[in-house]
Tab-separated table of C-alpha atoms in Angstrom:
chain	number	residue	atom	x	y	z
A	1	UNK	CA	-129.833	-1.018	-73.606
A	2	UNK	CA	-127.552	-2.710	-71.327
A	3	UNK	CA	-125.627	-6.174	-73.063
A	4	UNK	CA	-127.961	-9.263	-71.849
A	5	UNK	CA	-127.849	-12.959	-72.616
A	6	UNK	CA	-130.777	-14.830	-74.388
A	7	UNK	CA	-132.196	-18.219	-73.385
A	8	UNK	CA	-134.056	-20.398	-75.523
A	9	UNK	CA	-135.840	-23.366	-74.173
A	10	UNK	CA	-135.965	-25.349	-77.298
A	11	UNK	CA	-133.081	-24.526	-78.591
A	12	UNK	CA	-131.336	-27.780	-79.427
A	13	UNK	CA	-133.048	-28.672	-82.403
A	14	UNK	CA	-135.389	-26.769	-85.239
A	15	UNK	CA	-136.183	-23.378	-85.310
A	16	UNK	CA	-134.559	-22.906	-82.078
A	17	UNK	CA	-131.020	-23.982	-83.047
A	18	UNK	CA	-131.510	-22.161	-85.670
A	19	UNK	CA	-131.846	-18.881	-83.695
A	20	UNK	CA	-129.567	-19.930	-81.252
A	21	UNK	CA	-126.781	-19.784	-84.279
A	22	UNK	CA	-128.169	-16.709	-85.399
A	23	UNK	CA	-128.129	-14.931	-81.811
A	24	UNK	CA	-124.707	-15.981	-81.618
A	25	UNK	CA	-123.548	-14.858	-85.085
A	26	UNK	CA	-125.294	-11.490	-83.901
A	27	UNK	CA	-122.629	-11.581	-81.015
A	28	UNK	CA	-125.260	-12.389	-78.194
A	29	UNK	CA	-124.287	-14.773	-75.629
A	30	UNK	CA	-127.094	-17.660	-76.103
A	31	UNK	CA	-128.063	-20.428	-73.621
A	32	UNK	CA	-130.095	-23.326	-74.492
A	33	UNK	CA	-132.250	-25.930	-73.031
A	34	UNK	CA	-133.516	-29.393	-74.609
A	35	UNK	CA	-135.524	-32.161	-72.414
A	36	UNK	CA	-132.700	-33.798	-71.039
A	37	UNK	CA	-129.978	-31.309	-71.597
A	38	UNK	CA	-128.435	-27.561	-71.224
A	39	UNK	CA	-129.472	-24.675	-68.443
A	40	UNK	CA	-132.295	-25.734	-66.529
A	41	UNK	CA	-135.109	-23.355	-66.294
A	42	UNK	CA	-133.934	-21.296	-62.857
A	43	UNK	CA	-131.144	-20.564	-64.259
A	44	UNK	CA	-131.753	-19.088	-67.400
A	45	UNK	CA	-134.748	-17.034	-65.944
A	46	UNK	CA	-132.056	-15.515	-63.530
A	47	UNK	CA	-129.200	-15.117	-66.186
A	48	UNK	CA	-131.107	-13.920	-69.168
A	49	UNK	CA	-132.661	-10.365	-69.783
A	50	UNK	CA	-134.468	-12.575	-73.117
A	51	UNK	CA	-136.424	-15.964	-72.644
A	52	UNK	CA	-137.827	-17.614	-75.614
A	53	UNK	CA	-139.599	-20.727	-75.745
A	54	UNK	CA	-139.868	-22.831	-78.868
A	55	UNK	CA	-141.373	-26.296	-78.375
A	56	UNK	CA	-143.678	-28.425	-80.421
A	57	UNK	CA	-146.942	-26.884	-79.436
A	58	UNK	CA	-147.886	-29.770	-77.829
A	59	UNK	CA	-145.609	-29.299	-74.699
A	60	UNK	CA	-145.847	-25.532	-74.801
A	61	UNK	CA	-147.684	-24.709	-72.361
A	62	UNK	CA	-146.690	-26.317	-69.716
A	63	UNK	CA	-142.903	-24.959	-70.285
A	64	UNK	CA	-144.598	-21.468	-70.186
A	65	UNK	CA	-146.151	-22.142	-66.703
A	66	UNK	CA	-142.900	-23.706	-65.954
A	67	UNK	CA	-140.615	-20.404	-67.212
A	68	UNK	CA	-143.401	-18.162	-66.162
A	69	UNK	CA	-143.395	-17.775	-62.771
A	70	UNK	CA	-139.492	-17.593	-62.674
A	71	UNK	CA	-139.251	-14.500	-64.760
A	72	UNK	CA	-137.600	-11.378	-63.772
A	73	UNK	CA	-140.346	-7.975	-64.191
A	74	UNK	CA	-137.612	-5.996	-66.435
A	75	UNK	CA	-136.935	-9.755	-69.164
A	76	UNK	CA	-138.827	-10.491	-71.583
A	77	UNK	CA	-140.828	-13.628	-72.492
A	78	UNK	CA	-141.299	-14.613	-76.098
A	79	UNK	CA	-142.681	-17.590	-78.246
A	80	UNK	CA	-141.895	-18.990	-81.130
A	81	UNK	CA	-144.926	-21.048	-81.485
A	82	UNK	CA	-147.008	-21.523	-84.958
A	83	UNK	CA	-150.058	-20.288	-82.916
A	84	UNK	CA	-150.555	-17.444	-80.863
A	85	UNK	CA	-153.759	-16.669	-78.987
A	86	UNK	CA	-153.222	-19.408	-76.060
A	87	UNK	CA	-149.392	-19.064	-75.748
A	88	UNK	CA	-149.865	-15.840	-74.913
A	89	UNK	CA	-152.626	-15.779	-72.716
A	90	UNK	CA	-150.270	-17.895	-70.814
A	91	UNK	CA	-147.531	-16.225	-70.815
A	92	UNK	CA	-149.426	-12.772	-69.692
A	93	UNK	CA	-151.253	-15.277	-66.620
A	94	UNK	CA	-148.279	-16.877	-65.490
A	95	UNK	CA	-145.325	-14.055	-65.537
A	96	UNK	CA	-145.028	-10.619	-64.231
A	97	UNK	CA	-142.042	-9.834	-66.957
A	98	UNK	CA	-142.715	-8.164	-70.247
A	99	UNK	CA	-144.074	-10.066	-72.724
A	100	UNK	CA	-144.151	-10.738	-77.026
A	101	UNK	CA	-145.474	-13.675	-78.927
A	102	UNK	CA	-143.146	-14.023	-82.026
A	103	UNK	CA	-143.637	-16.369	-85.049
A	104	UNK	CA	-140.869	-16.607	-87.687
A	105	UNK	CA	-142.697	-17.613	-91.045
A	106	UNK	CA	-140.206	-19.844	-92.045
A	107	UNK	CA	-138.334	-23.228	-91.015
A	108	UNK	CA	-134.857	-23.902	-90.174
A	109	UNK	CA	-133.409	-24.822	-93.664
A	110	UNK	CA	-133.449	-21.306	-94.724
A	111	UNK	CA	-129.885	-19.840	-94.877
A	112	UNK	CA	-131.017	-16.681	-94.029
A	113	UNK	CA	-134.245	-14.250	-92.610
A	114	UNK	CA	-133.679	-12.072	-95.493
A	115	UNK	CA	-136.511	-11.263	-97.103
A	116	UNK	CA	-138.826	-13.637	-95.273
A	117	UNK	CA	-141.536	-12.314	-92.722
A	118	UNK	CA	-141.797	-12.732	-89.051
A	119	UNK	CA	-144.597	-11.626	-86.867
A	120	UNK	CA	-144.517	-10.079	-83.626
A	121	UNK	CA	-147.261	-10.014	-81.131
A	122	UNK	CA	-146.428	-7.388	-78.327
A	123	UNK	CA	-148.915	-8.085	-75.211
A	124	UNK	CA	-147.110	-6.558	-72.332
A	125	UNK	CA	-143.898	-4.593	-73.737
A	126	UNK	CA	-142.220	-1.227	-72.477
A	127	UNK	CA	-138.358	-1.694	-72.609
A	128	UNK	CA	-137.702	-4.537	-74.922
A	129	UNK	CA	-140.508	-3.310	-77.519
A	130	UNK	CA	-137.854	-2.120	-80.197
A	131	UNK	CA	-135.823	-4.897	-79.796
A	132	UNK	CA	-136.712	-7.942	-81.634
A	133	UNK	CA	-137.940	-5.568	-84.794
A	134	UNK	CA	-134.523	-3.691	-84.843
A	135	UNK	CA	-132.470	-7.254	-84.666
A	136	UNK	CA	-134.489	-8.926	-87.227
A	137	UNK	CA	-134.809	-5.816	-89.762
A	138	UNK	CA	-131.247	-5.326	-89.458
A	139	UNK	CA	-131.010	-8.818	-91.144
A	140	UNK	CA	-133.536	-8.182	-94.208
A	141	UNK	CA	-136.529	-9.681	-92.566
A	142	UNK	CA	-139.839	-8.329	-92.755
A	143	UNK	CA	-141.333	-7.694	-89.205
A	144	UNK	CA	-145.157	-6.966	-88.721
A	145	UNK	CA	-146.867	-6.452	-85.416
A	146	UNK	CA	-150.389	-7.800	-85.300
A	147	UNK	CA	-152.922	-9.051	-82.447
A	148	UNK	CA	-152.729	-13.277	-81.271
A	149	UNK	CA	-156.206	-13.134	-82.425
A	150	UNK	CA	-155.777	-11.879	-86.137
A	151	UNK	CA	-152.458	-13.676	-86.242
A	152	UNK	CA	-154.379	-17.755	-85.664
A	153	UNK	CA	-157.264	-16.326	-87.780
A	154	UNK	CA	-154.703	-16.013	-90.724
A	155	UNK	CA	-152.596	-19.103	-89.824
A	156	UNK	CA	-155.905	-20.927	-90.259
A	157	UNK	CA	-155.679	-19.999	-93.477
A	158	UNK	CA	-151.960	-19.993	-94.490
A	159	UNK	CA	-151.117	-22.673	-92.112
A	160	UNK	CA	-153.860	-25.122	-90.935
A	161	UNK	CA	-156.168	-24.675	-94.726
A	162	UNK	CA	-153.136	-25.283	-96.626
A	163	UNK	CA	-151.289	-28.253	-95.076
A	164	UNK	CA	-155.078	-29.748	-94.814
A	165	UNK	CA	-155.612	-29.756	-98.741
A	166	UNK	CA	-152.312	-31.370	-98.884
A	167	UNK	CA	-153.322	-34.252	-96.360
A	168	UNK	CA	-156.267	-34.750	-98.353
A	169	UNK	CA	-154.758	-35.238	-101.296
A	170	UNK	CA	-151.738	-37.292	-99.803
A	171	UNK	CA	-155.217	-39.364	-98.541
A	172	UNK	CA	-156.437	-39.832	-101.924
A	173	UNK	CA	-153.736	-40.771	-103.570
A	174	UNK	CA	-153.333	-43.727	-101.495
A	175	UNK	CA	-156.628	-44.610	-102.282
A	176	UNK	CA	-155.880	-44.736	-105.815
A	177	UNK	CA	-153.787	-47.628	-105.064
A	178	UNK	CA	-151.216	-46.509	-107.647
A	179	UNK	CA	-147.558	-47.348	-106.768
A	180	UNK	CA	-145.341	-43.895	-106.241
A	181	UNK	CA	-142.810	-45.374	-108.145
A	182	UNK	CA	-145.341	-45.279	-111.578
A	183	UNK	CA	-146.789	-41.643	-110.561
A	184	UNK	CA	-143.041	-40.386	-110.587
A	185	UNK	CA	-142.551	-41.704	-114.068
A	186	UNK	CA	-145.478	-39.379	-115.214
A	187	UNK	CA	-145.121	-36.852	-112.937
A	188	UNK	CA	-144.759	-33.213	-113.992
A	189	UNK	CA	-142.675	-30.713	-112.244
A	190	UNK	CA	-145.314	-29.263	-110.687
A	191	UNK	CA	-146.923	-32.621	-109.671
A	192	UNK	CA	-143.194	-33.426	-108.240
A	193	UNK	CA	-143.721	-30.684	-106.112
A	194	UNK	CA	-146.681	-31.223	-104.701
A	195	UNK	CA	-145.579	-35.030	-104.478
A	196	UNK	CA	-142.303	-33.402	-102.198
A	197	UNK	CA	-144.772	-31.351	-99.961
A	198	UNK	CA	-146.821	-34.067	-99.220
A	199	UNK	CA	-143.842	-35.977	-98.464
A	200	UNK	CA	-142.898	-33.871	-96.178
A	201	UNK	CA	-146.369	-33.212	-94.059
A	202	UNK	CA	-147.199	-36.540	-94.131
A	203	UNK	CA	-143.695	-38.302	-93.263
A	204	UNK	CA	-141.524	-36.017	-91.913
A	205	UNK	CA	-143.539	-34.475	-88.503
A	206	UNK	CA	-147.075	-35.475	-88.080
A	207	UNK	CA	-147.881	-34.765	-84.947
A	208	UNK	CA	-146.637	-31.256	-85.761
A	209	UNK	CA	-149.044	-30.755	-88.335
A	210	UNK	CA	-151.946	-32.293	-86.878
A	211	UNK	CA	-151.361	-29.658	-83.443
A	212	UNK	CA	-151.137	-26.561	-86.451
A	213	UNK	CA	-154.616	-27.476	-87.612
A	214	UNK	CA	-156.414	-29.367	-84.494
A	215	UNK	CA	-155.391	-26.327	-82.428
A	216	UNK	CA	-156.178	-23.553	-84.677
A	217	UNK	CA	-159.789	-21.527	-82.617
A	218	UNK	CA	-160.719	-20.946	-86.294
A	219	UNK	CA	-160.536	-24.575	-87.914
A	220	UNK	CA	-164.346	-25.244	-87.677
A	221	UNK	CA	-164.468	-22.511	-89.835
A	222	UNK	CA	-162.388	-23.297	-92.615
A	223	UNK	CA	-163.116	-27.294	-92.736
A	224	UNK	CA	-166.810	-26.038	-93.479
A	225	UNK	CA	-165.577	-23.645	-96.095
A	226	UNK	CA	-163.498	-26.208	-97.406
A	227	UNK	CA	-166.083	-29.130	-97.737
A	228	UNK	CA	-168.625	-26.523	-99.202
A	229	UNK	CA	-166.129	-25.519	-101.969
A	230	UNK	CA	-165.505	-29.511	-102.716
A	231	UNK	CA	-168.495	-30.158	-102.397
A	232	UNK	CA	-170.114	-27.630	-105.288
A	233	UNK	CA	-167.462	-28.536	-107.253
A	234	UNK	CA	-168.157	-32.397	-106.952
A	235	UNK	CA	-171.615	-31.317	-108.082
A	236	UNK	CA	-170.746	-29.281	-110.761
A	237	UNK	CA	-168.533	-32.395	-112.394
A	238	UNK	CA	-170.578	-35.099	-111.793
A	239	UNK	CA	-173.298	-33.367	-113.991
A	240	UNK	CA	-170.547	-32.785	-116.701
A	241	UNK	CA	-170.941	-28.993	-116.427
A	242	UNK	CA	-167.676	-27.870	-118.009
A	243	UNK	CA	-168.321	-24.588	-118.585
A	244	UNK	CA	-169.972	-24.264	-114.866
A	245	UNK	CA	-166.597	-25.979	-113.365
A	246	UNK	CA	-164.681	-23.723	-115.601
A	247	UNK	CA	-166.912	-20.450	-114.049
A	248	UNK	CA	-165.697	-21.559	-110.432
A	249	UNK	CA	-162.452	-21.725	-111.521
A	250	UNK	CA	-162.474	-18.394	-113.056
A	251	UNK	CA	-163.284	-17.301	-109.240
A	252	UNK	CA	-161.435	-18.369	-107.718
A	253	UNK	CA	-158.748	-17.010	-105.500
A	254	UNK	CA	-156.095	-14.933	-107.931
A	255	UNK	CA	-154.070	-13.354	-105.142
């Protein structure tokens, strides 16, 4: 393959930057766009052979119809987006390049990919379909190709299920109407970590989490599993049924 530059709208803060640096440190040539700075979007759909986009998922589609249309047929459009089913529905509808959905399962305060998985979603790939696999293998990651569809219905799961039982409990806690400085001086180290992860959904990037779950297709699904599940075991303790809450337990998920 012939040397080519990579663009990433995106790429001036998050998990964008943090490609950006690791493009670079891989010795590609990497242009990036924010919202009011960098290569506007005619450019880098001339100049690059690799356009990735990676916005808050809020914005992200209208910077695909935006990119779309200017793509070359022999580049490739990717995503870095936490979901996967619309992106690249859009992406396929508004381009005539070759196209992958990509999400790296991890943020940007990692050091490294080593280790850590990343999923690819090839939709419309003939020349660049090695590429992204090779580059991130070659760094330790582990790279798994898998359909938009299966990808959201397991990000409902890992993604949108998870940071919505920590919501709930940041929720409840502030019910309690107990001060976080007294919790601390009780807390456990494993109640100090779920005290920093709440932190963090629930102060650092709301809007963030609330697109990860509101735009999940499958999160109908899982809030009814989830209330059912509270729900029996609400029942179970409120008629003091120890050994009944202790059966559920004993069921539940053991990975």
């Amino acid at each position: 393959m012939e040397p080519f530059e990579i663009g990433i709208i995106g790429g001036t803060g998050g998990i964008g930057r943090w490609f950006a640096d690791f493009f670079k440190g891989e010795g590609y040539i990497v242009h990036v766009s924010g919202r009011r700075t960098g290569m506007n979007p005619d450019d880098m759909a001339r100049i690059c052979g690799v356009v990735i986009v990676s916005v808050p998922i809020n914005v992200t589609m209208a910077v695909i119809q935006e990119i779309g249309p200017l793509m070359k047929e022999d580049a490739l459009l990717m995503d870095f987006t936490s979901l996967k089913g619309e992106p690249v529905r859009a992406m396929l509808g508004s381009s005539r390049s070759e196209v992958m959905g990509c999400h790296p399962l991890f943020g940007p305060d990692v050091p490294s990919m080593e280790g850590l998985n990343i999923v690819l979603c090839p939709a419309r790939v003939d020349r660049w379909k090695g590429w992204p696999e090779d580059v991130f293998k070659k760094k330790g990651a582990h790279v798994f190709e898998t359909t938009p569809e299966k990808h959201d219905e397991m990000m409902s799961v890992i993604q949108a299920l998870n940071h919505l039982d920590t919501i709930v409990m940041g929720l409840a806690l502030r019910e309690t109407g107990i001060d976080p400085a007294e919790l601390k001086k009780f807390a456990t180290p494993i109640f100090s970590t779920k005290l920093a992860i709440i932190g963090k959904v629930c102060a650092t990037n709301p809007r963030l989490y609330a697109d990860i779950i509101t735009g999940n297709p499958d999160i109908s699904r899982i809030t009814e599993i989830y209330e059912r599940s509270l729900s029996r075991l609400k029942e179970t303790i409120e008629k003091n049924d120890s050994e009944g809450l202790a059966e559920l337990i004993k069921n539940g998920y053991h990975g």
